[in-house]
Amino acid sequence: MSAQRGYAALKLQREFRTDGKTLFEAWTQSTMLSRWFGPQEHDVLTASINAVQGGQYKIVLRSPEGGEISHFGEYVVVDPHVHLVFTWVLANQDCGGCADQDTSTLVTLRFEQLDSKLTRLTLLHEKLPDQKAYERHKFGWSSSLDSLEDILQSISQ
């Protein structure tokens, strides 16, 4: 964990056995994202994505307890198959410092194609308000990336 302006930053890196185009599309196409996004035991209820600079997205999850968790934001940088940056706003979720308020953070994704069927994803989630938010997002992103890996493996078979 590193600090930036008093906030926590979470960095995860993972290699996927797929090309950069497919991995990028898994993040930018709602039908694909709906298959893997969210922590374990959470279901995607809706996913609306307009992955262009200035475009909006909204993803609504259902928790195992039946509650709804909304994630939404705006795309800041869209460089297909290479780089994606978007604001990340949570509503209806207690993630530490963001209980009962909308807290805007920033997510940066870098896609580095290592060969024709291997791509490294680097995820940087900045401006998390506190340690609790850091830990919850670490779990959520790690779990989501596990599911993404499973989906990509099933597609390639």
Short mmCIF file of C-alpha atoms in Angstrom, two decimals:
data_model
loop_
_atom_site.label_atom_id
_atom_site.label_comp_id
_atom_site.label_asym_id
_atom_site.label_seq_id
_atom_site.Cartn_x
_atom_site.Cartn_y
_atom_site.Cartn_z
CA MET A 1 0.00 0.00 0.00
CA SER A 2 1.28 3.46 -0.82
CA ALA A 3 -0.04 6.82 0.25
CA GLN A 4 -1.02 9.67 -2.05
CA ARG A 5 -2.41 12.86 -0.57
CA GLY A 6 -3.47 11.07 2.60
CA TYR A 7 -5.29 8.27 0.77
CA ALA A 8 -4.47 4.61 0.33
CA ALA A 9 -3.62 3.15 -3.09
CA LEU A 10 -4.14 -0.50 -3.97
CA LYS A 11 -2.06 -2.10 -6.72
CA LEU A 12 -2.70 -5.58 -8.11
CA GLN A 13 -1.01 -7.28 -11.03
CA ARG A 14 -2.12 -10.43 -12.79
CA GLU A 15 -1.25 -12.28 -16.00
CA PHE A 16 -4.07 -13.72 -18.08
CA ARG A 17 -3.79 -16.33 -20.81
CA THR A 18 -5.50 -14.21 -23.45
CA ASP A 19 -4.71 -11.42 -25.87
CA GLY A 20 -4.93 -7.75 -24.88
CA LYS A 21 -8.01 -7.12 -27.03
CA THR A 22 -10.06 -9.82 -25.30
CA LEU A 23 -8.94 -8.72 -21.84
CA PHE A 24 -9.76 -5.08 -22.61
CA GLU A 25 -13.21 -6.06 -23.91
CA ALA A 26 -13.87 -8.00 -20.70
CA TRP A 27 -13.71 -4.62 -18.94
CA THR A 28 -15.57 -2.54 -21.52
CA GLN A 29 -18.45 -4.71 -22.77
CA SER A 30 -21.37 -5.05 -20.37
CA THR A 31 -22.30 -8.60 -21.43
CA MET A 32 -18.78 -9.82 -20.77
CA LEU A 33 -18.26 -7.83 -17.56
CA SER A 34 -21.55 -9.16 -16.15
CA ARG A 35 -20.11 -12.68 -16.23
CA TRP A 36 -17.19 -12.03 -13.86
CA PHE A 37 -17.43 -8.71 -12.05
CA GLY A 38 -17.80 -8.44 -8.28
CA PRO A 39 -16.68 -10.26 -5.16
CA GLN A 40 -17.48 -13.92 -4.64
CA GLU A 41 -21.16 -14.63 -4.07
CA HIS A 42 -22.23 -11.27 -5.53
CA ASP A 43 -24.32 -11.16 -8.70
CA VAL A 44 -24.36 -8.43 -11.34
CA LEU A 45 -27.93 -7.13 -11.63
CA THR A 46 -27.20 -4.51 -14.30
CA ALA A 47 -24.15 -3.24 -16.15
CA SER A 48 -24.28 -0.23 -18.43
CA ILE A 49 -20.99 0.77 -20.05
CA ASN A 50 -20.10 3.56 -22.49
CA ALA A 51 -16.32 3.09 -22.65
CA VAL A 52 -15.31 6.32 -24.38
CA GLN A 53 -13.53 9.29 -22.86
CA GLY A 54 -16.18 11.14 -20.84
CA GLY A 55 -18.55 8.17 -21.11
CA GLN A 56 -20.36 6.81 -18.08
CA TYR A 57 -20.75 3.37 -16.55
CA LYS A 58 -22.99 1.94 -13.85
CA ILE A 59 -22.79 -1.53 -12.35
CA VAL A 60 -25.26 -2.75 -9.73
CA LEU A 61 -24.44 -5.85 -7.68
CA ARG A 62 -26.59 -7.92 -5.35
CA SER A 63 -24.87 -9.02 -2.16
CA PRO A 64 -25.44 -12.48 -0.63
CA GLU A 65 -27.69 -10.75 1.93
CA GLY A 66 -29.85 -9.31 -0.87
CA GLY A 67 -28.67 -5.70 -0.70
CA GLU A 68 -27.81 -3.70 -3.79
CA ILE A 69 -24.41 -2.07 -4.27
CA SER A 70 -24.04 0.53 -7.01
CA HIS A 71 -20.73 1.37 -8.67
CA PHE A 72 -20.63 4.18 -11.19
CA GLY A 73 -18.32 6.71 -12.71
CA GLU A 74 -16.82 8.27 -15.79
CA TYR A 75 -14.09 7.15 -18.18
CA VAL A 76 -11.15 9.56 -18.04
CA VAL A 77 -8.78 7.73 -20.43
CA VAL A 78 -9.73 5.08 -22.98
CA ASP A 79 -6.80 3.78 -25.04
CA PRO A 80 -8.13 0.49 -26.46
CA HIS A 81 -6.24 -2.63 -25.44
CA VAL A 82 -3.61 -0.56 -23.60
CA HIS A 83 -4.92 1.79 -20.89
CA LEU A 84 -8.21 2.51 -19.13
CA VAL A 85 -8.79 5.08 -16.37
CA PHE A 86 -12.14 5.71 -14.71
CA THR A 87 -13.58 7.31 -11.62
CA TRP A 88 -15.08 4.86 -9.15
CA VAL A 89 -17.99 5.96 -6.99
CA LEU A 90 -19.67 3.65 -4.52
CA ALA A 91 -23.20 4.13 -3.28
CA ASN A 92 -25.09 2.07 -0.69
CA GLN A 93 -21.96 0.49 0.77
CA ASP A 94 -20.00 0.81 3.97
CA CYS A 95 -16.39 0.56 2.87
CA GLY A 96 -14.88 2.32 5.80
CA GLY A 97 -14.62 6.04 5.23
CA CYS A 98 -17.37 6.02 2.63
CA ALA A 99 -20.30 4.89 4.77
CA ASP A 100 -23.49 6.77 3.92
CA GLN A 101 -21.79 8.93 1.31
CA ASP A 102 -20.63 8.71 -2.27
CA THR A 103 -16.84 8.56 -2.35
CA SER A 104 -15.06 9.08 -5.65
CA THR A 105 -11.83 7.17 -6.18
CA LEU A 106 -9.77 6.50 -9.31
CA VAL A 107 -9.04 3.18 -11.05
CA THR A 108 -6.26 2.81 -13.63
CA LEU A 109 -5.87 -0.36 -15.70
CA ARG A 110 -2.83 -1.07 -17.86
CA PHE A 111 -2.88 -3.92 -20.38
CA GLU A 112 0.55 -5.18 -21.42
CA GLN A 113 0.50 -7.90 -24.06
CA LEU A 114 3.48 -10.16 -23.33
CA ASP A 115 2.89 -12.48 -26.28
CA SER A 116 -0.04 -13.43 -28.52
CA LYS A 117 -1.85 -15.26 -25.71
CA LEU A 118 -0.53 -13.69 -22.51
CA THR A 119 -1.45 -10.25 -21.18
CA ARG A 120 -0.44 -8.61 -17.91
CA LEU A 121 -3.07 -6.47 -16.21
CA THR A 122 -1.98 -3.87 -13.67
CA LEU A 123 -4.81 -2.43 -11.59
CA LEU A 124 -4.18 0.68 -9.49
CA HIS A 125 -7.05 1.91 -7.29
CA GLU A 126 -6.23 5.30 -5.77
CA LYS A 127 -7.78 7.62 -3.19
CA LEU A 128 -9.28 4.90 -1.00
CA PRO A 129 -10.34 6.68 2.19
CA ASP A 130 -8.92 4.33 4.83
CA GLN A 131 -7.51 0.91 5.69
CA LYS A 132 -10.96 -0.69 5.85
CA ALA A 133 -11.76 0.51 2.33
CA TYR A 134 -8.34 -0.70 1.17
CA GLU A 135 -8.91 -4.21 2.58
CA ARG A 136 -12.45 -4.49 1.21
CA HIS A 137 -11.39 -3.35 -2.24
CA LYS A 138 -8.39 -5.68 -2.18
CA PHE A 139 -10.74 -8.59 -1.49
CA GLY A 140 -13.28 -7.42 -4.07
CA TRP A 141 -10.77 -6.82 -6.87
CA SER A 142 -8.83 -10.03 -6.13
CA SER A 143 -12.03 -12.06 -6.14
CA SER A 144 -13.19 -10.37 -9.34
CA LEU A 145 -9.87 -11.07 -11.06
CA ASP A 146 -10.13 -14.74 -10.03
CA SER A 147 -13.56 -14.89 -11.69
CA LEU A 148 -12.24 -13.06 -14.75
CA GLU A 149 -9.47 -15.62 -15.08
CA ASP A 150 -12.02 -18.46 -14.92
CA ILE A 151 -14.22 -16.85 -17.59
CA LEU A 152 -11.28 -16.21 -19.92
CA GLN A 153 -10.12 -19.82 -19.54
CA SER A 154 -13.59 -21.10 -20.44
CA ILE A 155 -13.67 -18.87 -23.53
CA SER A 156 -10.28 -20.08 -24.78
CA GLN A 157 -11.21 -23.77 -24.53
#
